[in-house]
Coordinates of C-alpha atoms and ligand atoms in Angstrom, one line a residue:
X1 CA 68.1 149.6 148.8
X2 CA 65.1 147.6 147.5
X3 CA 65.8 145.6 144.4
X4 CA 63.9 146.1 141.2
X5 CA 61.9 142.9 140.8
X6 CA 62.4 141.6 137.2
X7 CA 59.0 140.6 135.8
X8 CA 59.8 137.4 133.8
X9 CA 56.2 137.0 132.8
X10 CA 56.2 140.4 131.1
X11 CA 59.5 139.9 129.3
X12 CA 58.3 136.4 128.2
X13 CA 55.1 138.0 126.9
X14 CA 57.0 140.6 124.9
X15 CA 59.2 137.9 123.3
X16 CA 56.2 135.6 122.7
X17 CA 54.4 138.5 120.9
X18 CA 57.5 138.9 118.7
X19 CA 57.5 135.2 118.0
X20 CA 53.8 135.1 117.2
X21 CA 54.3 137.7 114.4
X22 CA 57.2 135.6 113.0
X23 CA 55.0 132.5 113.0
X24 CA 52.3 134.3 111.1
X25 CA 54.8 135.4 108.6
X26 CA 56.3 132.0 108.2
X27 CA 52.8 130.5 107.6
X28 CA 51.9 133.2 105.1
X29 CA 55.2 133.4 103.1
X30 CA 56.5 129.8 103.3
X31 CA 53.3 127.8 104.2
X32 CA 55.2 126.4 107.2
X33 CA 53.7 125.9 110.6
X34 CA 56.5 125.3 113.2
X35 CA 55.9 122.0 115.0
X36 CA 57.2 120.8 118.3
X37 CA 57.1 117.2 119.5
X38 CA 57.1 116.8 123.2
X39 CA 58.0 113.4 124.7
X40 CA 57.1 112.5 128.3
X41 CA 58.1 109.2 129.8
X42 CA 56.3 108.2 133.0
X43 CA 54.1 110.4 135.1
X44 CA 56.3 112.5 137.4
X45 CA 53.9 115.4 138.5
X46 CA 56.5 118.2 138.0
X47 CA 57.4 116.9 134.5
X48 CA 53.8 116.5 133.6
X49 CA 53.0 120.1 134.5
X50 CA 56.1 121.4 132.6
X51 CA 55.0 119.5 129.5
X52 CA 51.4 120.8 129.7
X53 CA 52.7 124.3 130.1
X54 CA 54.9 123.9 127.0
X55 CA 52.0 122.6 124.9
X56 CA 49.8 125.4 126.0
X57 CA 52.5 128.0 125.1
X58 CA 52.8 126.4 121.6
X59 CA 49.1 126.8 121.0
X60 CA 49.1 130.4 122.1
X61 CA 51.6 131.5 119.4
X62 CA 50.2 129.3 116.7
X63 CA 52.7 126.4 116.8
X64 CA 51.7 122.8 116.1
X65 CA 52.5 120.6 119.1
X66 CA 52.6 116.8 119.1
X67 CA 52.1 115.1 122.4
X68 CA 53.9 111.8 122.9
X69 CA 53.6 109.9 126.2
X70 CA 55.3 106.6 127.1
X71 CA 54.8 104.6 130.2
X72 CA 57.5 104.7 132.9
X73 CA 58.6 101.1 132.2
X74 CA 58.9 101.6 128.4
X75 CA 62.0 100.2 126.9
X76 CA 64.9 102.4 125.7
X77 CA 64.4 100.8 122.3
X78 CA 60.8 102.0 122.0
X79 CA 61.9 105.5 123.0
X80 CA 64.7 105.5 120.4
X81 CA 62.2 104.3 117.8
X82 CA 59.8 107.1 118.6
X83 CA 62.7 109.7 118.3
X84 CA 63.7 108.1 114.9
X85 CA 60.1 108.6 113.7
X86 CA 60.0 112.2 114.9
X87 CA 63.4 112.9 113.3
X88 CA 61.9 111.9 109.9
X89 CA 58.5 113.6 110.4
X90 CA 58.4 116.8 108.2
X91 CA 55.7 118.4 110.4
X92 CA 58.1 118.3 113.3
X93 CA 60.8 120.9 113.5
X94 CA 61.7 120.5 117.2
X95 CA 61.9 117.5 119.5
X96 CA 61.9 117.9 123.3
X97 CA 62.4 114.8 125.5
X98 CA 61.4 115.9 129.0
X99 CA 64.2 115.1 131.6
X100 CA 64.9 113.4 133.9
X101 CA 64.2 110.0 132.3
X102 CA 63.5 106.8 134.3
X103 CA 66.8 105.3 135.7
X104 CA 66.8 102.3 133.3
X105 CA 67.1 104.6 130.3
X106 CA 70.4 106.1 129.2
X107 CA 69.8 109.8 129.0
X108 CA 72.9 110.6 126.9
X109 CA 72.0 107.9 124.3
X110 CA 68.5 109.4 124.0
X111 CA 69.8 112.9 123.6
X112 CA 72.3 111.8 121.0
X113 CA 69.6 110.1 119.0
X114 CA 67.8 113.4 118.3
X115 CA 68.7 115.1 115.0
X116 CA 70.8 118.1 116.0
X117 CA 68.7 120.2 113.6
X118 CA 65.7 119.4 115.7
X119 CA 67.4 119.6 119.1
X120 CA 65.5 122.6 120.4
X121 CA 66.7 121.9 123.9
X122 CA 70.3 122.5 122.8
X123 CA 71.4 119.4 124.7
X124 CA 72.9 117.4 121.8
X125 CA 76.8 117.4 121.9
X126 CA 76.8 118.9 118.4
X127 CA 74.8 122.0 119.6
X128 CA 76.8 122.1 122.9
X129 CA 80.1 122.1 121.0
X130 CA 78.9 124.7 118.5
X131 CA 77.8 126.9 121.4
X132 CA 81.1 126.6 123.2
X133 CA 83.1 127.7 120.2
X134 CA 80.6 130.5 119.5
X135 CA 79.1 129.1 116.3
X136 CA 75.4 129.3 115.5
X137 CA 73.6 126.7 117.6
X138 CA 70.4 126.0 119.4
X139 CA 71.0 127.6 122.8
X140 CA 69.7 125.7 125.9
X141 CA 66.5 127.4 127.0
X142 CA 67.1 128.3 130.6
X143 CA 70.5 129.9 130.1
X144 CA 69.3 131.7 127.0
X145 CA 66.3 132.9 129.0
X146 CA 68.6 134.2 131.7
X147 CA 70.7 136.2 129.1
X148 CA 67.5 137.7 127.7
X149 CA 66.3 138.8 131.2
X150 CA 69.7 140.4 131.9
X151 CA 69.8 142.2 128.5
X152 CA 66.2 143.3 128.5
X153 CA 66.5 144.6 132.1
X154 CA 69.5 146.7 131.2
X155 CA 72.0 144.7 133.4
X156 CA 75.4 145.0 131.8
X157 CA 77.4 141.8 131.6
X158 CA 80.5 143.1 129.8
X159 CA 83.3 143.5 132.3
X160 CA 81.0 142.3 135.1
X161 CA 81.9 139.5 137.5
X162 CA 79.2 136.8 137.2
X163 CA 79.2 134.1 139.9
X164 CA 77.1 131.0 139.0
X165 CA 76.2 128.7 141.8
X166 CA 75.6 125.3 140.2
X167 CA 77.3 123.3 137.5
X168 CA 74.5 121.2 135.8
X169 CA 74.6 120.4 132.1
X170 CA 71.3 122.2 131.7
X171 CA 72.0 125.5 133.5
X172 CA 75.4 126.1 135.2
X173 CA 77.8 124.8 132.5
X174 CA 76.1 126.3 129.4
X175 CA 75.4 129.6 131.2
X176 CA 79.1 130.0 132.1
X177 CA 80.0 129.5 128.5
X178 CA 77.5 131.9 127.2
X179 CA 78.4 134.6 129.7
X180 CA 82.1 134.4 128.8
X181 CA 81.6 134.6 125.0
X182 CA 82.8 137.8 123.5
X183 CA 79.3 139.0 122.6
X184 CA 76.9 141.8 123.7
X185 CA 75.1 139.4 126.0
X186 CA 78.4 138.1 127.4
X187 CA 82.0 139.3 127.9
X188 CA 81.7 138.8 131.6
X189 CA 84.3 137.4 134.0
X190 CA 82.8 134.1 135.1
X191 CA 83.2 132.1 138.3
X192 CA 81.4 128.8 138.7
X193 CA 80.8 127.5 142.2
X194 CA 79.3 124.2 143.2
X195 CA 78.9 121.7 146.0
X196 CA 82.6 121.2 146.1
X197 CA 83.4 124.9 146.5
X198 CA 85.1 125.9 149.8
X199 CA 83.9 129.2 151.2
X200 CA 81.1 129.9 148.8
X201 CA 80.4 133.3 150.3
X202 CA 84.0 134.4 149.5
X203 CA 83.0 134.2 145.8
X204 CA 79.4 135.4 145.8
X205 CA 80.4 138.6 147.7
X206 CA 82.6 139.6 144.8
X207 CA 79.9 139.2 142.3
X208 CA 78.2 142.0 140.3
X209 CA 75.8 139.3 139.1
X210 CA 74.9 136.2 141.1
X211 CA 73.1 133.4 139.4
X212 CA 71.6 130.8 141.7
X213 CA 71.1 127.4 140.1
X214 CA 71.8 125.0 142.9
X215 CA 68.3 123.5 143.3
X216 CA 68.2 124.0 147.1
X217 CA 66.1 126.6 149.0
X218 CA 68.0 129.4 150.8
X219 CA 71.4 128.6 149.1
X220 CA 71.8 132.3 148.7
X221 CA 71.3 134.5 151.8
X222 CA 71.6 138.2 152.2
X223 CA 75.1 138.1 153.8
X224 CA 76.4 136.5 150.6
X225 CA 75.4 139.4 148.4
X226 CA 77.4 142.6 147.7
X227 CA 75.0 145.6 148.1
X228 CA 73.8 146.5 144.6
X229 CA 74.5 143.2 143.0
X230 CA 71.9 141.7 140.5
X231 CA 70.6 138.3 141.6
X232 CA 69.0 135.8 139.2
X233 CA 67.2 132.9 140.8
X234 CA 67.0 129.8 138.6
X235 CA 65.9 127.5 141.4
X236 CA 62.4 125.9 141.4
X237 CA 61.9 124.0 144.6
X238 CA 58.6 122.6 146.0
X239 CA 58.3 123.1 149.8
X240 CA 55.5 121.7 151.8
X241 CA 52.9 124.2 152.8
X242 CA 49.6 123.0 154.4
X243 CA 48.1 126.4 153.7
X244 CA 48.7 126.2 150.0
X245 CA 45.9 124.8 147.8
X246 CA 48.1 122.0 146.5
X247 CA 49.9 121.4 149.8
X248 CA 53.2 122.9 148.5
X249 CA 54.5 126.1 147.2
X250 CA 57.4 127.0 144.9
X251 CA 60.5 128.8 146.1
X252 CA 63.8 129.5 144.4
X253 CA 67.3 129.1 145.7
X254 CA 67.5 132.7 147.1
X255 CA 66.2 134.0 150.4
X256 CA 63.9 136.4 148.5
X257 CA 62.9 139.0 151.1
X258 CA 66.3 139.4 152.7
X259 CA 68.2 139.6 149.4
X260 CA 65.6 142.0 148.0
X261 CA 66.7 144.6 150.6
X262 CA 70.3 144.4 149.4
X263 CA 70.3 143.7 145.7
X264 CA 69.8 146.1 142.7
X265 CA 67.8 143.5 140.7
X266 CA 66.1 140.3 141.7
X267 CA 64.0 137.7 139.9
X268 CA 61.0 136.1 141.7
X269 CA 60.0 132.5 141.9
X270 CA 57.6 131.8 140.3
X271 CA 57.4 134.5 137.6
X272 CA 61.1 135.1 136.9
X273 CA 63.2 132.7 134.9
X274 CA 60.5 130.0 134.6
X275 CA 58.4 131.7 131.9
X276 CA 61.6 132.5 130.0
X277 CA 62.6 128.8 129.7
X278 CA 59.4 128.0 127.8
X279 CA 59.7 131.1 125.7
X280 CA 63.2 130.3 124.5
X281 CA 61.9 126.8 123.6
X282 CA 59.3 128.4 121.4
X283 CA 62.1 130.7 120.0
X284 CA 64.2 127.7 119.1
X285 CA 61.3 125.8 117.5
X286 CA 60.5 128.9 115.3
X287 CA 64.2 129.1 114.4
X288 CA 64.3 125.4 113.5
X289 CA 61.2 125.7 111.3
X290 CA 62.6 128.8 109.5
X291 CA 65.9 126.9 108.8
X292 CA 64.2 123.5 107.9
X293 CA 65.5 122.0 104.7
Ligands
GUN1 N1 64.0 119.2 132.7 C1 64.3 120.3 133.4 N2 64.6 121.3 132.6 C2 64.5 120.8 131.3 C3 64.6 121.4 130.0 O1 65.0 122.6 129.9 N3 64.4 120.6 129.0 C4 64.0 119.3 129.2 N4 63.9 118.5 128.1 N5 63.9 118.7 130.3 C5 64.1 119.5 131.4

């Protein structure tokens, strides 16, 4: 078997076209231009490139984006003041604070300072809690993007056994919750594995859907996959490569070529989940603007 490679760029482009039409309608009928404030603290190269990509994506579908950069040694107080200003700015419907933050800043405090109605990352405890009980909430972008990829690729989750490898607050935990909700995009039996799991392969081999979100190259090898399983690779890892123009290349958590020969569906890195994360951020910002009081 050779897996169907899921084209995340294409799925993302389809959704962005849908969003662009919504933005035009919102502008024409309500006079509202959805606005996203992006906050970057410090100059971590990976974070910088994510932030640039987010701002470019905003422009492409007609959103207003407001770029806010603070030095790595800024005080927590100055960051909280900026968030307070953005919470009260009527041009801003969504606030995104790029993570991780420098060590001297308390990430939880910062996330809790964002108005839940502008929390387009879906990280505020109010949105996390609403998601868990199945109420309307901003869904975190990467898990929501994974659900969209599964749905739009025709991969059935209802009754399937989904095994998630990774338990982060950003991916593993929310994804587990979304997949077990009694909804069209969920209704799966979910197992969450992590660095404390004994005999990881015992679990992954039982999976109809494997979601790799461990943040380590080659975490998922072909022997760990049941023939015909669908494999979604959330990993984004930089590995040194002197041949590559930038001296590194991006790889996921999955041994791509070997797993491709065994799986039914597989997402590439780059070009799989990555473009979906930004797309769902745009989706949440448009949602926030259409619900703004
Ligand atoms: N860092 C890595 N992923 C994310 C994300 O989805 N949102 C934010 N704000 N920071 C991140």
